[in-house]
Coordinates of C-alpha atoms in Angstrom, one line a residue:
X1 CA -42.4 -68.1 52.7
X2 CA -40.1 -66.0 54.7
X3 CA -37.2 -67.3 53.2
X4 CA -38.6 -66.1 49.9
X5 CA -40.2 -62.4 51.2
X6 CA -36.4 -62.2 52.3
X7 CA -34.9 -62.9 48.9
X8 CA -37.2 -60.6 46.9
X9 CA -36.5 -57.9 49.4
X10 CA -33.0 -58.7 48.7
X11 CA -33.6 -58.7 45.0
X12 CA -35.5 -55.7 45.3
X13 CA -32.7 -54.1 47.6
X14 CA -30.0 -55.4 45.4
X15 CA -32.0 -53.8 41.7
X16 CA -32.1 -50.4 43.7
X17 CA -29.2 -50.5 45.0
X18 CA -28.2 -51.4 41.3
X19 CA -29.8 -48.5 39.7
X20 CA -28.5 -46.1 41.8
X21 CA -25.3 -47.6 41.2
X22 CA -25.8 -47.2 37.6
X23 CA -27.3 -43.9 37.6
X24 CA -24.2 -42.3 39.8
X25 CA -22.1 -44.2 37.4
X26 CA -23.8 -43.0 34.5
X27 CA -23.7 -39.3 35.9
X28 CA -19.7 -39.4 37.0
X29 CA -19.0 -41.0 33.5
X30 CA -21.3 -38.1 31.0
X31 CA -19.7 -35.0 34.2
X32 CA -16.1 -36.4 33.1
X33 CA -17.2 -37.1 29.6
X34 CA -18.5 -33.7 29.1
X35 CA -15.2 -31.9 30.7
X36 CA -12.9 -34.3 28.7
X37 CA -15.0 -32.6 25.5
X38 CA -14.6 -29.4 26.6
X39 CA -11.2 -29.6 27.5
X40 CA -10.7 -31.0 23.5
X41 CA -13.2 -28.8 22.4
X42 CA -11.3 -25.9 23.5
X43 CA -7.9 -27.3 22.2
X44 CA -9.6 -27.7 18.9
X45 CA -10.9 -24.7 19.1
X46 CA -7.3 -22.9 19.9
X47 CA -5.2 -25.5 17.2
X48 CA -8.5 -24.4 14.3
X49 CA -7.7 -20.3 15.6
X50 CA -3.8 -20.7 15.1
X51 CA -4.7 -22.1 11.5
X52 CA -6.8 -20.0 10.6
X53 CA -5.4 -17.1 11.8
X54 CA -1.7 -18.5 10.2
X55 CA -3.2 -18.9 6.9
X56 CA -5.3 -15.5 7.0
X57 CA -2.3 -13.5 7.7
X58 CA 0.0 -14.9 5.6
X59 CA -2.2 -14.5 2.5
X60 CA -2.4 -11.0 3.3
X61 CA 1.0 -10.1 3.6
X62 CA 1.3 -12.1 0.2
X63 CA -1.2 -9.6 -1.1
X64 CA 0.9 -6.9 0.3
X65 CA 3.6 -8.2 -1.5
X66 CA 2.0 -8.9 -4.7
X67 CA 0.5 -5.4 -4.8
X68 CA 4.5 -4.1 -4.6
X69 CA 5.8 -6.1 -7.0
X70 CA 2.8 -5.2 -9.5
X71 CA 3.9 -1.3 -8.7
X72 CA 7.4 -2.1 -9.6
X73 CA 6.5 -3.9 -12.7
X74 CA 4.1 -1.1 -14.1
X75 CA 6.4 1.4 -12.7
X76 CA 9.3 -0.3 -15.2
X77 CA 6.9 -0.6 -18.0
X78 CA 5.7 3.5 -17.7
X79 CA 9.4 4.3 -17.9
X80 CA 9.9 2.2 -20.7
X81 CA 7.1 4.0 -22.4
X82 CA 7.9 7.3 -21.6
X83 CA 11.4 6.7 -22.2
X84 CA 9.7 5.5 -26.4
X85 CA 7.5 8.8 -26.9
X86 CA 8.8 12.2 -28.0
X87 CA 9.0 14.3 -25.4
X88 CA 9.8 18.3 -25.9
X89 CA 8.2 20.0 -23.3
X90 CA 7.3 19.7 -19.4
X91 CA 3.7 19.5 -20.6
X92 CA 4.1 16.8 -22.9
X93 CA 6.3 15.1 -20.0
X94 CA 2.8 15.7 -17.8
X95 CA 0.5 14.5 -20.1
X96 CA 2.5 11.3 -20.5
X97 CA 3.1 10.9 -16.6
X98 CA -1.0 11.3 -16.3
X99 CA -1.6 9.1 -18.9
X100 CA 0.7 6.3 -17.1
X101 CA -1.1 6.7 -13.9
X102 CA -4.9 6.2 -15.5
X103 CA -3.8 3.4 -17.1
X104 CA -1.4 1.9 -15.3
X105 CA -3.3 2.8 -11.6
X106 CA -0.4 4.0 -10.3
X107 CA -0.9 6.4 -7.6
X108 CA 1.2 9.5 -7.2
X109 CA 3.9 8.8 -10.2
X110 CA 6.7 10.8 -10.6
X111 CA 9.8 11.0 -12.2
X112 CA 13.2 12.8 -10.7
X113 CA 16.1 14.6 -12.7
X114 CA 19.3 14.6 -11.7
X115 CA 19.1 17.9 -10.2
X116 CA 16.3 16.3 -7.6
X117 CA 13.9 17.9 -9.3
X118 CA 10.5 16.2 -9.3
X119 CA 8.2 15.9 -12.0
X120 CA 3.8 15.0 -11.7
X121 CA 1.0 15.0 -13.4
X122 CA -0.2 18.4 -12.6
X123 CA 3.6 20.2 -10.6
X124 CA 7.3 20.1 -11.0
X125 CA 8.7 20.6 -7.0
X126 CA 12.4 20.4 -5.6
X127 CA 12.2 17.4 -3.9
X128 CA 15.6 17.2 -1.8
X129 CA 14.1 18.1 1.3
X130 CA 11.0 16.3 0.9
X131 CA 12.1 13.0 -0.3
X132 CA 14.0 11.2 1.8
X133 CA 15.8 8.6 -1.0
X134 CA 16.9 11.5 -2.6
X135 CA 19.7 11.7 0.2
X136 CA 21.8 9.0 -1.7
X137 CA 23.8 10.2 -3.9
X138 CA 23.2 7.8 -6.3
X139 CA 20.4 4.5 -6.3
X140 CA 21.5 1.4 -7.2
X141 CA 18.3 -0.8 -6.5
X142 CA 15.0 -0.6 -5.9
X143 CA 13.7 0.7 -2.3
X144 CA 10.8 0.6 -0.4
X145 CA 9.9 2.9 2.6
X146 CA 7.0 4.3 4.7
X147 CA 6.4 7.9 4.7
X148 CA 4.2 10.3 6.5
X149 CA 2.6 13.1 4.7
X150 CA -0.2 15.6 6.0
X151 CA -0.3 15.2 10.0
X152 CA -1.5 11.3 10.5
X153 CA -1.2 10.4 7.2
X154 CA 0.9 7.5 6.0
X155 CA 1.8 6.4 2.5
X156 CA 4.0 3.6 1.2
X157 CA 6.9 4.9 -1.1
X158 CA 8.0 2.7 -4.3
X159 CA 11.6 3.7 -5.7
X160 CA 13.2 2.4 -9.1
X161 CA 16.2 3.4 -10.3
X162 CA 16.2 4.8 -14.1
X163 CA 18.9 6.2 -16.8
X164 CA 16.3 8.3 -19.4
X165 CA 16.9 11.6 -20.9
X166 CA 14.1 13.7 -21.4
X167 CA 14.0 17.6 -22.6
X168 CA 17.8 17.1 -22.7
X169 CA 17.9 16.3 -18.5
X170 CA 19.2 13.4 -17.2
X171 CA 16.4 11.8 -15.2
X172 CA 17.5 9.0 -12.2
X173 CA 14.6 7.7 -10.3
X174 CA 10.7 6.9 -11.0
X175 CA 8.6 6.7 -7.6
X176 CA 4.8 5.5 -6.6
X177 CA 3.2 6.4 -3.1
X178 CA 0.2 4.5 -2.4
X179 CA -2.5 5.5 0.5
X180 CA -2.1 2.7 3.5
X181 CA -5.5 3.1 3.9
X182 CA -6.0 1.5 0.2
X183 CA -3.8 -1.5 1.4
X184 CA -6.2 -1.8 4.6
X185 CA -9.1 -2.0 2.2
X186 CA -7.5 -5.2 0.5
X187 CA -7.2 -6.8 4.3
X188 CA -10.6 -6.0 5.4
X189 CA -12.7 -9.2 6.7
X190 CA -16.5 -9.1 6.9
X191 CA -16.9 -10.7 10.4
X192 CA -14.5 -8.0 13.2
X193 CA -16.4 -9.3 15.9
X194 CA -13.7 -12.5 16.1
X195 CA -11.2 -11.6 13.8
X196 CA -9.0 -8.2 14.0
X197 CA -6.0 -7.5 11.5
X198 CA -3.8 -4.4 11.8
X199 CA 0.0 -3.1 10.0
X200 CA 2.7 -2.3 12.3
X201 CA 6.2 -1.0 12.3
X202 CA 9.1 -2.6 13.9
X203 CA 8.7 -0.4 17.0
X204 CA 5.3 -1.3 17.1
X205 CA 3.2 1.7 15.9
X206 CA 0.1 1.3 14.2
X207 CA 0.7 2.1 10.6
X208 CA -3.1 1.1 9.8
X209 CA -5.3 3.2 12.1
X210 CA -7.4 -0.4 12.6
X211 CA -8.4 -1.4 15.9
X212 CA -6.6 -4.6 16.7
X213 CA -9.4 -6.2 19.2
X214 CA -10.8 -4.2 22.3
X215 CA -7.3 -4.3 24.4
X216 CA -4.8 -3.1 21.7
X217 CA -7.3 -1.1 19.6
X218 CA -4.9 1.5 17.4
X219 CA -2.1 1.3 20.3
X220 CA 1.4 0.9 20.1
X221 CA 0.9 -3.0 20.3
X222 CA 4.4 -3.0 22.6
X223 CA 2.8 -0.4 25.0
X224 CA -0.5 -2.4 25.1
X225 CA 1.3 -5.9 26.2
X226 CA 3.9 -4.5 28.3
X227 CA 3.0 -5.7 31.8
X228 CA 0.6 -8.1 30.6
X229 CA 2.9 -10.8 29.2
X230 CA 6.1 -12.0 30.6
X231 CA 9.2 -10.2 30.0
X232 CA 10.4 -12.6 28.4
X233 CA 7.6 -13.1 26.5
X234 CA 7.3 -9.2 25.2
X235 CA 11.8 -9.2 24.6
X236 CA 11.1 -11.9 22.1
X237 CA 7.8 -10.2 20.5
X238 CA 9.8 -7.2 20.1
X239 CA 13.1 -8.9 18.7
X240 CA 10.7 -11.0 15.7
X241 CA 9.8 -7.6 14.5
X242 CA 13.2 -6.2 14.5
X243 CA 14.1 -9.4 12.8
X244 CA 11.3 -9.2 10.6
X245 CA 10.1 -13.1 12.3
X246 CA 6.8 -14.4 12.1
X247 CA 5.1 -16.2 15.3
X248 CA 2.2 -16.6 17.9
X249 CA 1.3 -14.3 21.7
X250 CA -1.1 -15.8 23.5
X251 CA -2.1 -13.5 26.5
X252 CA -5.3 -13.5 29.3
X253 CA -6.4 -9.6 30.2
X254 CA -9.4 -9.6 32.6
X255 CA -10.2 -13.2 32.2
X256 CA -10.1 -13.0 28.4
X257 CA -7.8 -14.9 26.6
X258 CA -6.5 -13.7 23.0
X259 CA -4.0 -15.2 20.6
X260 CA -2.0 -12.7 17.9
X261 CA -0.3 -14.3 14.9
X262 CA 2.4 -11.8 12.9
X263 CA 3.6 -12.0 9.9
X264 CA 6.2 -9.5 8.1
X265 CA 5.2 -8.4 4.8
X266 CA 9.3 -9.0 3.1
X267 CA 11.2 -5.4 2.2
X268 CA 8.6 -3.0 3.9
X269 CA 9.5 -3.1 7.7
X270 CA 6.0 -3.8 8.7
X271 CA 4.2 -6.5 10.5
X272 CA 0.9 -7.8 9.5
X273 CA -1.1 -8.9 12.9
X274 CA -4.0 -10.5 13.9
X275 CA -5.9 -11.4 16.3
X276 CA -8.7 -13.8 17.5
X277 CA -10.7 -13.6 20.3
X278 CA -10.8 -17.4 21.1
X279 CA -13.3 -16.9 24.1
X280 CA -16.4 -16.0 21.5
X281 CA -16.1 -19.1 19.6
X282 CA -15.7 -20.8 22.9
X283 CA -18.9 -19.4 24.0
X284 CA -20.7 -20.5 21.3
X285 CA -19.7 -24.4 21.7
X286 CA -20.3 -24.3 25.4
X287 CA -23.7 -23.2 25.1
X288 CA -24.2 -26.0 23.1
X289 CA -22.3 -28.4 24.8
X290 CA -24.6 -27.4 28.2
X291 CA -27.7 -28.1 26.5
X292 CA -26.3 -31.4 25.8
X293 CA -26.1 -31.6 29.5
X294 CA -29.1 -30.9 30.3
X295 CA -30.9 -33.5 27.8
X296 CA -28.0 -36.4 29.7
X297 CA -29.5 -35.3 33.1
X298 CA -33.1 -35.7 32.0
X299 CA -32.2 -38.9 30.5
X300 CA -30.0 -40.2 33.6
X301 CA -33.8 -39.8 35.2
X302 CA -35.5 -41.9 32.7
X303 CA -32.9 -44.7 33.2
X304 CA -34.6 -45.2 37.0
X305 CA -37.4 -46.8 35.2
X306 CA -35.5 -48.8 32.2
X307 CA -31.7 -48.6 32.5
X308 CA -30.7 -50.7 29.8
X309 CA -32.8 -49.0 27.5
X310 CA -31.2 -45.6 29.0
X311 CA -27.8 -46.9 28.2
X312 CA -28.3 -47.7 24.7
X313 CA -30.2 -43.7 24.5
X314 CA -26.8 -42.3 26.2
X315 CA -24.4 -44.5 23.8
X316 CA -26.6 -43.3 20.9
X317 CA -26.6 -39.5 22.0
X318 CA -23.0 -39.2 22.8
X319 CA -22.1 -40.5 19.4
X320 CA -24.8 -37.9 17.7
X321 CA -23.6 -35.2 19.9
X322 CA -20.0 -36.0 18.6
X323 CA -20.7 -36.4 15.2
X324 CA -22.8 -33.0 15.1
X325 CA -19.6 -31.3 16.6
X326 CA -17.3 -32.8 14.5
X327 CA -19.5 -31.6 11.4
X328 CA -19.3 -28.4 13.2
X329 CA -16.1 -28.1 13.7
X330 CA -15.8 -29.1 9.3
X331 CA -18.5 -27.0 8.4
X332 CA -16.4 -24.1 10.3
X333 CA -12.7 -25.0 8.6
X334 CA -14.9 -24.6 4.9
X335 CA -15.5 -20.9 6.0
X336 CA -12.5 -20.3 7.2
X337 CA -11.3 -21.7 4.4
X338 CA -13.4 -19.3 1.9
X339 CA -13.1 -16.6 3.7
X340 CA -10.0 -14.8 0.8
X341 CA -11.6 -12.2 -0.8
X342 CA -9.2 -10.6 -3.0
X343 CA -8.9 -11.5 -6.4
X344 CA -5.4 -12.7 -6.7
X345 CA -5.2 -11.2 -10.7
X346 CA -6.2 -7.7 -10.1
X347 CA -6.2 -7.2 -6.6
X348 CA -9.8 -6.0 -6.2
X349 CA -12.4 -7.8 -4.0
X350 CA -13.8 -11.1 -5.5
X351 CA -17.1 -13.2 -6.1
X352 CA -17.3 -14.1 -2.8
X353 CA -16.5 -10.5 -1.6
X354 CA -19.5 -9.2 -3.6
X355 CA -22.1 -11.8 -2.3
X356 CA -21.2 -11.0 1.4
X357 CA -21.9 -7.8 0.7
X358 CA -24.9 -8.3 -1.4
X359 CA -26.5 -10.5 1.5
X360 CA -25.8 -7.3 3.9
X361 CA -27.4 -4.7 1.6
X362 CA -30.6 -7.1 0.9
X363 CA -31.0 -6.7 4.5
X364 CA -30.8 -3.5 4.3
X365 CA -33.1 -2.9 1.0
X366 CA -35.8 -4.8 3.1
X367 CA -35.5 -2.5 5.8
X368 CA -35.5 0.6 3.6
X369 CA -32.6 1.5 5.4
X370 CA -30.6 2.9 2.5
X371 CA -31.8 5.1 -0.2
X372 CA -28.4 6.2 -2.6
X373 CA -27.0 3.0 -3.8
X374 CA -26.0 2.8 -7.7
X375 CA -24.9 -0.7 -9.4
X376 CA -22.5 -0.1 -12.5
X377 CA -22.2 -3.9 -13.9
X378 CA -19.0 -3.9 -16.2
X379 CA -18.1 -6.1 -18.9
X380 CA -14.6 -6.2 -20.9
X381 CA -15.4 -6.3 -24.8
X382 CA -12.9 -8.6 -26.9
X383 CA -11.4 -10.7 -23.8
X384 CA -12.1 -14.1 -25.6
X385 CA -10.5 -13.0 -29.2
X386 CA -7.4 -11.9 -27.6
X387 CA -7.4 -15.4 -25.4
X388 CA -8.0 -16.6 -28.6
X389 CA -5.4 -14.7 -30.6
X390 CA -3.0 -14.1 -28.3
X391 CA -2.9 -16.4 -25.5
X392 CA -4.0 -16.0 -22.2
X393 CA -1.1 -14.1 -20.3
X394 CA -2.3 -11.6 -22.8
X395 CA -5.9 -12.0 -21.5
X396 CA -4.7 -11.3 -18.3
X397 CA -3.0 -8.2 -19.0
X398 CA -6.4 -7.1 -20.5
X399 CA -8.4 -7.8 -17.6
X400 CA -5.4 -5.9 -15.1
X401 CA -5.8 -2.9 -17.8
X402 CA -9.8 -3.3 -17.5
X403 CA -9.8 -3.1 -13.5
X404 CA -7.1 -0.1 -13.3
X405 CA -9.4 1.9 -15.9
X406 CA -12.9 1.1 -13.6
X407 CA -10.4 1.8 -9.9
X408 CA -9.2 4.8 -11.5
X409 CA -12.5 6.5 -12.4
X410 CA -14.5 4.9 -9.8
X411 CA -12.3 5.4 -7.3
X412 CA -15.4 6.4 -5.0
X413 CA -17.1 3.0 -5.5
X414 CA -16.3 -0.2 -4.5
X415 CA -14.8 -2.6 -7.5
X416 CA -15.7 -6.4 -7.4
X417 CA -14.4 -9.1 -10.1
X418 CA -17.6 -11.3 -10.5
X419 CA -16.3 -13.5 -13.6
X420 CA -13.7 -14.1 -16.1
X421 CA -14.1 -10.2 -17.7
X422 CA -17.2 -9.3 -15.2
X423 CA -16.8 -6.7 -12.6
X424 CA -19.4 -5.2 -10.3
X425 CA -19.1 -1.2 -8.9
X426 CA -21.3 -0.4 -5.9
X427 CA -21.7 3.6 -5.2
X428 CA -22.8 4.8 -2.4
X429 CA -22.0 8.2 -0.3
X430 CA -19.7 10.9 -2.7
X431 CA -19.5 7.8 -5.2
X432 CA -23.1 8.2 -5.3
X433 CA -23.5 11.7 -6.1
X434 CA -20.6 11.9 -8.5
X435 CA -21.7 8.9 -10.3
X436 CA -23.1 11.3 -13.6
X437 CA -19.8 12.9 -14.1
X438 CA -18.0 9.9 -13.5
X439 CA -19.8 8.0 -16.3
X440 CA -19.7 10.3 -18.8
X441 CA -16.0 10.4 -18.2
X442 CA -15.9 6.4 -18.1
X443 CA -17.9 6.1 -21.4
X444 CA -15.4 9.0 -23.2
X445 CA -12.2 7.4 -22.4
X446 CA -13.5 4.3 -23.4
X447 CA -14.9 5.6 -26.7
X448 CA -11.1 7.1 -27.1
X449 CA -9.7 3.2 -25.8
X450 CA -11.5 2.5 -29.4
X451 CA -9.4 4.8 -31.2
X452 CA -6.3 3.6 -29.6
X453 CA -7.2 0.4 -29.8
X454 CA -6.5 0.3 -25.7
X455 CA -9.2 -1.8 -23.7
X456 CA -12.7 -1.2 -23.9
X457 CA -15.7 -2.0 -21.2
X458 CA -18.8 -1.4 -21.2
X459 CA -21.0 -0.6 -18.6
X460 CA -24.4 -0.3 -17.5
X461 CA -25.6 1.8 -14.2
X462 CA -29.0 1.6 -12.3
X463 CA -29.7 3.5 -9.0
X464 CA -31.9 2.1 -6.6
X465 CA -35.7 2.1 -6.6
X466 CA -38.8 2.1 -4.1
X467 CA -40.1 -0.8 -5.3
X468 CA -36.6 -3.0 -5.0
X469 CA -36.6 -5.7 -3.0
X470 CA -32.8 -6.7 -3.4
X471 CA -29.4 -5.9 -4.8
X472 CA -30.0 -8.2 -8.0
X473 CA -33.2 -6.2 -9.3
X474 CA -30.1 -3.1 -10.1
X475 CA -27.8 -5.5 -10.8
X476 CA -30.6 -7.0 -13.8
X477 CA -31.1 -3.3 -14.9
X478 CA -27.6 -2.4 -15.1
X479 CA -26.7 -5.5 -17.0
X480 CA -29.5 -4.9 -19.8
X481 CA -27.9 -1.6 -19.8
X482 CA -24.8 -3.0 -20.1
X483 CA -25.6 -4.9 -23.6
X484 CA -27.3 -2.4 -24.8
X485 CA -23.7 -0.2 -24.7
X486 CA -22.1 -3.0 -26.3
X487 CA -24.3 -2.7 -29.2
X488 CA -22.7 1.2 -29.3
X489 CA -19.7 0.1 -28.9
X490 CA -19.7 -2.3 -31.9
X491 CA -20.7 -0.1 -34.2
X492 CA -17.8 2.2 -33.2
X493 CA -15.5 -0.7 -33.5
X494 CA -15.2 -2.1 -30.4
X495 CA -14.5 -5.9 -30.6
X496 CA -17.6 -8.0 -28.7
X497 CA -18.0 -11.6 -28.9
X498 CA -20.6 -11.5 -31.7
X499 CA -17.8 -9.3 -33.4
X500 CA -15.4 -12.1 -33.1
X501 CA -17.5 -15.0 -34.0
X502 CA -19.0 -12.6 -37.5
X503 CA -15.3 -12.3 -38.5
X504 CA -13.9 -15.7 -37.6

């Protein structure tokens, strides 16, 4: 009997001694399981910021780029125009200059005789001393350059050489300036709690006036690293924007660790930059990775009373803990993926664009936290005939001319393309207030479009209403509106689908 009181106490010494074993085990095992995942976590986390941030900033400098070489193109095609028309006096030369601008978008046109004399829409100026390409004594390319205008201001300036004679002068050059602050609209991302993007010139001033993240903010981004990067380090960040490089910084201030990716937009000098702060995503998966902690700790109890079936529970858990972070980490590279939102056609915001922004003004509608908003839904008349007739790089024209008349009147309102010859205006503020005028000036050009046989939209407007309870209740008013001008429209002669398909 002793012998076997001895062997279960042995037994029972030997299970406990087992279960502890197991349990400290089991503990050492999910405490270095759970740093191993953090540790890859985090290097996920830092490889998925570099891509993203890689692909985000070199579409925008492509859009950058595409928005020039549209300039130049139109800028070519108003010459070629003016160069056609009959031209006697400097007001017909105005008149034809304005008419380029509306319907070409172009923003500050001018032409320049060969006595640097500069023509506009509304002035004639002696632009030697204000026009710095004007120093050459003769252009033999195009040129691109940033000037400053008005204190602050900044614009970028769009050169073509040209060899017209107008009024019997000579003229030599054709020039745009668009506002930088436009271009900044085109790069603007919905979420700048993460993700900060900024212009810079190669000695590192802030050509954008955006913040880039709470460090650099609208600093010279040299000044704001000096000291808190190596030397070598900050030589070769300075040297890729001489050299007009692209690359990665990754620098710790006050325990926060942010990563910069820069790419240079080609011909302009500048450097498009952005910037990540790593440590709020971080934050995010390690509150979720310690509640998985804390379920393995209450479960490492349990397994005192059944440890096999504990070890099966952990197994299982780990591998659903996994799998939900993996999803995770997908479900995050979709968004970051989708996040573009410029259409690549006309360079306006897109579809996706519209329904960020219609998800933050529901919110608002619900809260009756915004009273003056106005919807103008837009619709180009005809797209499918000329498709039809014409062929589809025709089409595309159409729609560019479509979304340069609504940016040129509306240019208080912000223009989405929502479809194929769709495009959404949203007014608020001085667009708002102006939106009368601005629609009887829309509908009278386009009524003079008929005419000409130029494009033609139609549009419909609705203004918000106490009883609203989201963005698509205008959206629904403004469309019937909408169809109802198309019915005007036709009978003026304006091509509509049921025009097309009557006359097939």
């Amino acid at each position: 009997m002793k012998r076997k009181r001895m062997t279960d106490k042995a037994v029972s010494i030997t299970a406990a001694i087992g279960s502890v074993l197991i349990m400290v085990t089991v503990i050492a095992n999910t405490y270095w399981a759970s740093k191993q995942a953090m540790i890859s976590t985090n290097q996920a986390v830092s490889a998925v910021s570099a891509f993203y941030l890689e692909s985000m900033a070199d579409r925008r400098a492509k859009t950058i780029t595409n928005l020039i070489n549209n300039n130049f193109d139109y800028m070519y095609k108003a010459v070629s125009v003016i160069d056609e028309e009959e031209i006697n006096t400097q007001e017909d030369l105005r008149d034809a200059i304005g008419r380029m601008k509306r319907l070409l978008s172009l923003n500050r046109f001018a032409l320049v005789d060969e006595d640097n004399i500069v023509y506009t829409q509304y002035t004639t100026y002696t632009g030697g001393s204000r026009h710095a390409f004007l120093a050459n004594d003769k252009l033999e390319d195009k040129m691109i350059s940033t000037v400053f205008i008005y204190g602050s201001s900044k614009d970028l300036c769009l050169v073509i050489p040209i060899n017209i004679k107008i009024m019997g002068k000579q003229f030599k050059a054709c020039f745009v300036q668009i506002d930088i602050n436009d271009i900044v609209d085109l790069l603007a991302l919905d979420d700048q709690d993460t993700t900060h993007f900024a212009l810079y010139s190669a000695n590192g001033g802030n050509l954008s006036e955006t913040e880039l993240g709470p460090f650099i903010g609208v600093n010279n981004v040299f000044d704001a690293l000096h000291g808190n990067v190596s030397e070598e380090q900050w030589d070769s960040f300075r040297d890729d924007f001489v050299n007009e490089k692209s690359g990665t910084l990754t620098f710790t201030i006050n325990g926060v660790t942010d990563t910069i990716y820069y790419e240079p937009v080609p011909d302009t000098g500048w450097e498009l930059v952005g910037m990540i702060r790593e440590s709020v995503i971080q934050d995010q998966i390690h509150e979720i990775s310690e509640k998985s902690i804390v379920t393995n700790r209450l479960q490492i109890l349990f397994l005192l009373v059944v440890a096999s079936i504990f070890s099966g529970i952990i197994f299982y858990m780990i591998r659903r803990v996994a799998k939900e972070k993996l999803d995770e980490e997908k479900e995050n590279s979709k968004v970051f993926k989708s996040m573009a939102n410029t259409d690549s056609l006309t360079g306006v915001r897109n579809k996706h664009a519209y329904m960020e922004m219609e998800k933050q003004i529901n919110i608002r509608i619900r809260e009756k936290s915004i009273e003056k908003l106005a919807l103008v839904a837009c619709d180009i008349n005809g797209l499918k005939y000329v498709n039809d007739t014409k062929g589809h790089v025709a089409g595309d024209q159409l729609i560019k001319a479509a979304s340069s008349l609504i940016c040129d009147l509306f240019d208080h309102g912000s223009v989405y393309r929502t479809g194929g010859d769709e495009f959404v205006v949203l007014l608020q503020g001085k667009g708002y207030d102006t939106r009368n005028e601005v629609i009887d000036a829309f509908n009278k050009q386009v009524e003079e479009n008929i005419k000409n046989n130029e494009v033609v939209v139609s549009i419909g407007v609705s203004t918000l209403r106490p009883d609203d309870e989201q963005l698509y209740n205008l959206f629904e008013r403004a469309d019937h509106m909408m169809y109802e001008r198309k019915k005007v429209l036709k009978s003026m002669g304006a091509r509509t689908r049921e025009f097309d398909e009557d006359n097939a």
